[in-house]
XYZ file of C-alpha atoms in Angstrom:
307
model
C 13.291 14.354 92.360
C 10.426 12.896 94.393
C 6.811 13.979 93.937
C 6.917 15.912 97.208
C 9.859 18.028 95.966
C 8.090 19.147 92.794
C 6.030 22.269 92.131
C 3.029 21.583 89.903
C 1.042 24.016 87.781
C -2.255 23.443 86.041
C -2.188 25.243 82.700
C -5.648 25.521 81.119
C -5.705 26.272 77.377
C -8.922 27.215 75.561
C -8.946 25.360 72.234
C -11.120 23.895 69.539
C -11.005 20.129 70.308
C -9.997 19.524 66.687
C -6.438 20.584 67.560
C -6.137 18.746 70.892
C -3.559 16.238 69.623
C -1.295 18.984 68.293
C -1.572 20.998 71.519
C -0.688 17.872 73.520
C 2.424 17.431 71.395
C 3.398 21.103 71.821
C 3.049 20.856 75.604
C 4.994 17.616 75.901
C 7.784 18.880 73.662
C 8.288 22.229 75.382
C 7.473 21.643 79.052
C 8.116 19.061 81.762
C 4.602 17.685 81.670
C 3.365 14.844 83.863
C -0.220 14.644 82.676
C -2.748 16.092 80.239
C -6.543 16.050 80.449
C -8.134 16.783 77.063
C -11.677 16.473 78.385
C -13.296 15.925 81.758
C -16.219 13.711 80.850
C -19.216 12.713 82.932
C -21.187 9.568 82.121
C -24.542 8.225 83.188
C -25.339 4.613 82.275
C -22.375 4.641 79.871
C -23.753 7.675 78.022
C -21.707 10.885 77.903
C -23.755 13.632 79.548
C -21.194 16.451 79.682
C -17.659 17.267 78.596
C -15.109 20.065 78.942
C -13.329 19.210 75.697
C -12.908 22.883 74.758
C -10.360 23.318 77.561
C -7.159 21.281 77.641
C -5.465 21.003 81.038
C -1.744 20.303 81.286
C 0.023 19.553 84.566
C 3.507 21.017 84.368
C 6.485 20.803 86.700
C 8.374 24.099 87.175
C 9.693 26.121 90.088
C 8.199 29.254 88.538
C 5.774 29.623 85.640
C 5.320 33.147 84.288
C 1.810 33.798 82.941
C 2.832 36.376 80.328
C 5.584 34.125 78.943
C 3.314 31.078 78.778
C 0.486 33.037 77.143
C 2.879 34.535 74.604
C 4.306 31.099 73.815
C 0.910 29.555 73.062
C -0.251 32.565 71.043
C 2.890 32.226 68.898
C 2.285 28.506 68.402
C -1.347 29.194 67.485
C -0.377 31.809 64.904
C 2.127 29.419 63.308
C -0.635 26.844 62.793
C -2.892 29.519 61.305
C -0.121 30.733 58.969
C 0.562 27.156 57.818
C -3.211 26.597 57.273
C -3.077 23.302 59.159
C -6.789 23.619 59.968
C -9.616 25.052 57.900
C -11.530 26.358 60.911
C -11.272 28.472 64.059
C -8.879 26.628 66.386
C -9.930 28.497 69.518
C -8.407 31.440 71.358
C -5.604 29.481 73.090
C -6.033 31.816 76.053
C -4.396 30.322 79.109
C -4.918 30.384 82.852
C -2.395 29.077 85.356
C -3.045 27.663 88.810
C -0.521 26.344 91.301
C -1.541 22.859 92.370
C -1.420 20.698 95.454
C 1.394 18.151 95.525
C 0.064 15.019 93.812
C 1.339 12.660 91.142
C -0.361 14.115 88.058
C 0.975 11.274 85.908
C -1.683 9.168 87.691
C -4.262 11.809 88.586
C -5.647 11.880 85.024
C -7.001 8.356 85.494
C -9.772 9.727 87.699
C -11.382 11.270 84.604
C -11.522 8.099 82.491
C -14.497 5.818 83.108
C -15.951 2.829 81.199
C -17.519 3.905 77.911
C -19.493 2.100 75.214
C -17.853 2.940 71.878
C -19.922 0.772 69.498
C -22.963 -1.499 69.528
C -21.093 -4.164 71.482
C -17.711 -2.928 72.662
C -17.289 -1.351 76.107
C -13.845 0.042 76.866
C -13.022 -0.294 80.544
C -9.863 1.112 82.160
C -7.890 -1.592 83.929
C -8.366 0.212 87.249
C -12.195 0.299 86.939
C -14.782 -2.469 87.306
C -17.711 -2.992 84.946
C -20.303 -5.765 84.677
C -21.321 -6.409 81.096
C -24.923 -6.388 79.917
C -26.491 -8.656 77.274
C -24.019 -9.292 74.418
C -21.567 -6.528 75.330
C -17.852 -7.231 74.978
C -15.540 -5.680 77.541
C -12.065 -4.605 76.484
C -9.778 -3.613 79.354
C -7.229 -0.954 78.421
C -4.370 0.889 80.096
C -3.006 3.218 77.402
C 0.241 3.941 79.235
C 2.018 6.526 77.072
C 0.494 5.199 73.842
C -2.370 6.726 71.901
C -5.569 4.744 72.211
C -8.107 4.890 75.031
C -11.074 4.143 72.798
C -12.745 7.465 73.515
C -11.298 9.200 70.447
C -13.612 9.457 67.453
C -11.057 7.904 65.075
C -10.892 4.742 67.195
C -14.668 4.544 67.487
C -15.060 4.844 63.714
C -12.679 1.900 63.293
C -14.490 -0.295 65.815
C -17.898 0.462 64.299
C -16.530 -0.382 60.841
C -15.117 -3.629 62.202
C -18.476 -4.649 63.678
C -20.195 -3.892 60.381
C -17.726 -5.253 57.819
C -15.327 -7.777 59.352
C -16.305 -11.372 58.667
C -16.062 -14.072 61.308
C -12.784 -15.998 61.298
C -11.044 -13.088 59.549
C -7.288 -12.587 59.478
C -6.666 -8.946 60.365
C -3.858 -6.389 60.521
C -3.651 -3.250 62.638
C -1.225 -0.756 61.090
C -0.170 1.917 63.585
C -1.620 -0.072 66.465
C -0.960 2.355 69.348
C -2.233 0.764 72.556
C -3.454 -2.298 70.622
C -7.122 -1.573 71.148
C -8.262 -2.257 67.567
C -6.534 -5.620 67.201
C -7.931 -6.665 70.587
C -11.463 -5.604 69.618
C -11.187 -7.502 66.325
C -10.119 -10.693 68.109
C -13.001 -10.410 70.565
C -15.387 -9.861 67.642
C -14.295 -13.094 65.970
C -11.013 -12.609 64.103
C -8.919 -15.780 64.216
C -5.536 -14.167 63.625
C -4.180 -10.648 64.145
C -0.930 -8.886 63.332
C -0.261 -5.421 64.764
C 2.589 -3.037 63.967
C 3.662 0.387 65.172
C 6.931 2.249 64.644
C 6.931 3.377 68.302
C 8.384 0.810 70.709
C 6.541 2.393 73.641
C 3.263 1.761 71.811
C 4.025 -1.869 71.021
C 5.095 -2.590 74.604
C 1.814 -1.098 75.831
C -0.107 -3.112 73.210
C 1.500 -6.344 74.425
C 0.472 -5.571 78.000
C -3.108 -4.824 76.934
C -3.271 -7.997 74.836
C -2.212 -10.010 77.879
C -4.760 -8.279 80.138
C -7.496 -9.242 77.638
C -6.267 -12.852 77.216
C -5.370 -12.202 73.568
C -1.679 -13.073 73.800
C -1.642 -14.693 70.341
C -1.810 -11.271 68.657
C 1.499 -10.815 66.825
C 2.692 -7.335 67.857
C 5.862 -5.892 66.307
C 7.761 -2.607 66.358
C 7.792 -2.076 62.609
C 6.016 -0.433 59.683
C 3.519 -1.887 57.218
C 6.180 -2.902 54.695
C 7.138 -5.939 56.826
C 3.647 -7.447 56.601
C 3.118 -10.308 54.098
C 1.405 -9.987 50.699
C -2.260 -10.854 50.140
C -2.821 -12.146 53.669
C -5.494 -10.063 55.363
C -9.290 -10.067 55.193
C -9.643 -6.838 57.159
C -7.150 -4.060 57.948
C -7.158 -1.113 60.339
C -5.105 1.964 59.458
C -5.819 4.690 61.995
C -3.051 7.142 61.102
C -2.656 10.737 59.911
C -4.011 11.506 56.443
C -0.614 12.167 54.836
C 0.804 8.883 56.176
C -2.230 6.986 54.896
C -1.654 8.408 51.422
C 2.053 7.571 51.492
C 1.591 3.914 52.512
C -1.525 3.181 50.434
C 0.380 0.857 48.035
C 1.592 -1.196 50.994
C -1.876 -1.307 52.486
C -3.273 -2.606 49.200
C -0.436 -5.144 48.893
C -1.211 -6.854 52.208
C -4.945 -7.238 51.474
C -6.552 -10.284 49.908
C -8.762 -9.723 46.862
C -12.141 -8.700 48.269
C -10.636 -7.590 51.579
C -11.698 -4.369 53.298
C -9.696 -1.718 55.120
C -10.859 1.118 57.355
C -8.803 4.269 56.795
C -9.220 6.566 59.801
C -7.479 9.516 61.430
C -8.587 11.905 58.666
C -9.600 15.428 59.650
C -12.502 17.012 57.823
C -10.934 19.081 55.055
C -7.877 16.818 54.714
C -9.604 13.940 52.955
C -8.633 14.889 49.384
C -5.094 13.528 49.704
C -6.489 10.191 50.916
C -9.160 10.069 48.214
C -6.475 10.683 45.591
C -4.394 7.770 46.938
C -7.459 5.513 47.026
C -8.173 6.299 43.375
C -4.546 5.892 42.263
C -4.445 2.419 43.833
C -7.731 1.314 42.205
C -9.489 0.757 45.512
C -13.246 1.033 45.896
C -14.901 3.120 48.605
C -17.603 1.083 50.354
C -18.644 3.686 52.924
C -17.664 7.110 54.202
C -18.144 7.387 57.968
C -18.058 10.590 60.033
C -17.905 11.443 63.719
C -17.446 15.019 64.895
C -14.649 16.500 62.734
C -13.187 13.107 61.776
C -13.684 10.993 58.657
C -13.045 7.316 57.976
C -13.300 5.483 54.652
C -14.094 1.785 54.412
C -12.357 0.659 51.224
C -12.294 -2.663 49.315
C -9.626 -4.269 47.154
C -11.259 -5.703 44.052
C -8.228 -6.983 42.111
């Protein structure tokens, strides 16, 4: 079916931004969705001046979309999350509004809302379709996330990059576990790492990461569709693990195994209120917390291997 033959609907869902990732997954699993905007952000001189992150917009293809059925569906999904106690806070009303849209390719339309943004002291993330002239000692990383997670604007990514700037030594050998679009490995290389391995269990993610590495002239990053267990023992000076809290806990022994003595790892992707399972795994593996970092509702731990 060509774009001109499709009927598009904009479905706006009022949420707490803390659950945006889960709502995205619900939409993509249950509807023919060709684009999602989690926040319409406005920047001035690289600084965020406004955002609509409390309303998620999904662009859905359907001949007919019944408001009552869609509202009932999202209310049911919301109640299931509440019953399962996935979040320890108000997750928003999940009230919806539906608007029939003009015929456009919404799989590309979302790009209009993503502009260059400075995510750390030095790193500026610039979409491949935008132009940006760096200032002073800024480092520009060009990214096209494709269908992979990782635009640089998410708090978990920013926590990782800030930790890298603060704790990664020059000429470090690094690993990026759950690399998504490859943004963290690319940033590490541009900040001075001499060698980088990146793994993700999603082939779509690793293909996107390879494209982004090439765009940034970092083609020597070793990117594989795999999990952390394939990485070598005692090799890495610095490790990124930006994954869900329960996955971090499960793979903590592997993460420790790949680190040199004295190496540091940044554990990110941890929602406020879900950190206990990660702290327990850190303690069980005799790792030392160097710093706890927070941004919005997200937590990251910088951890060191001492033996």
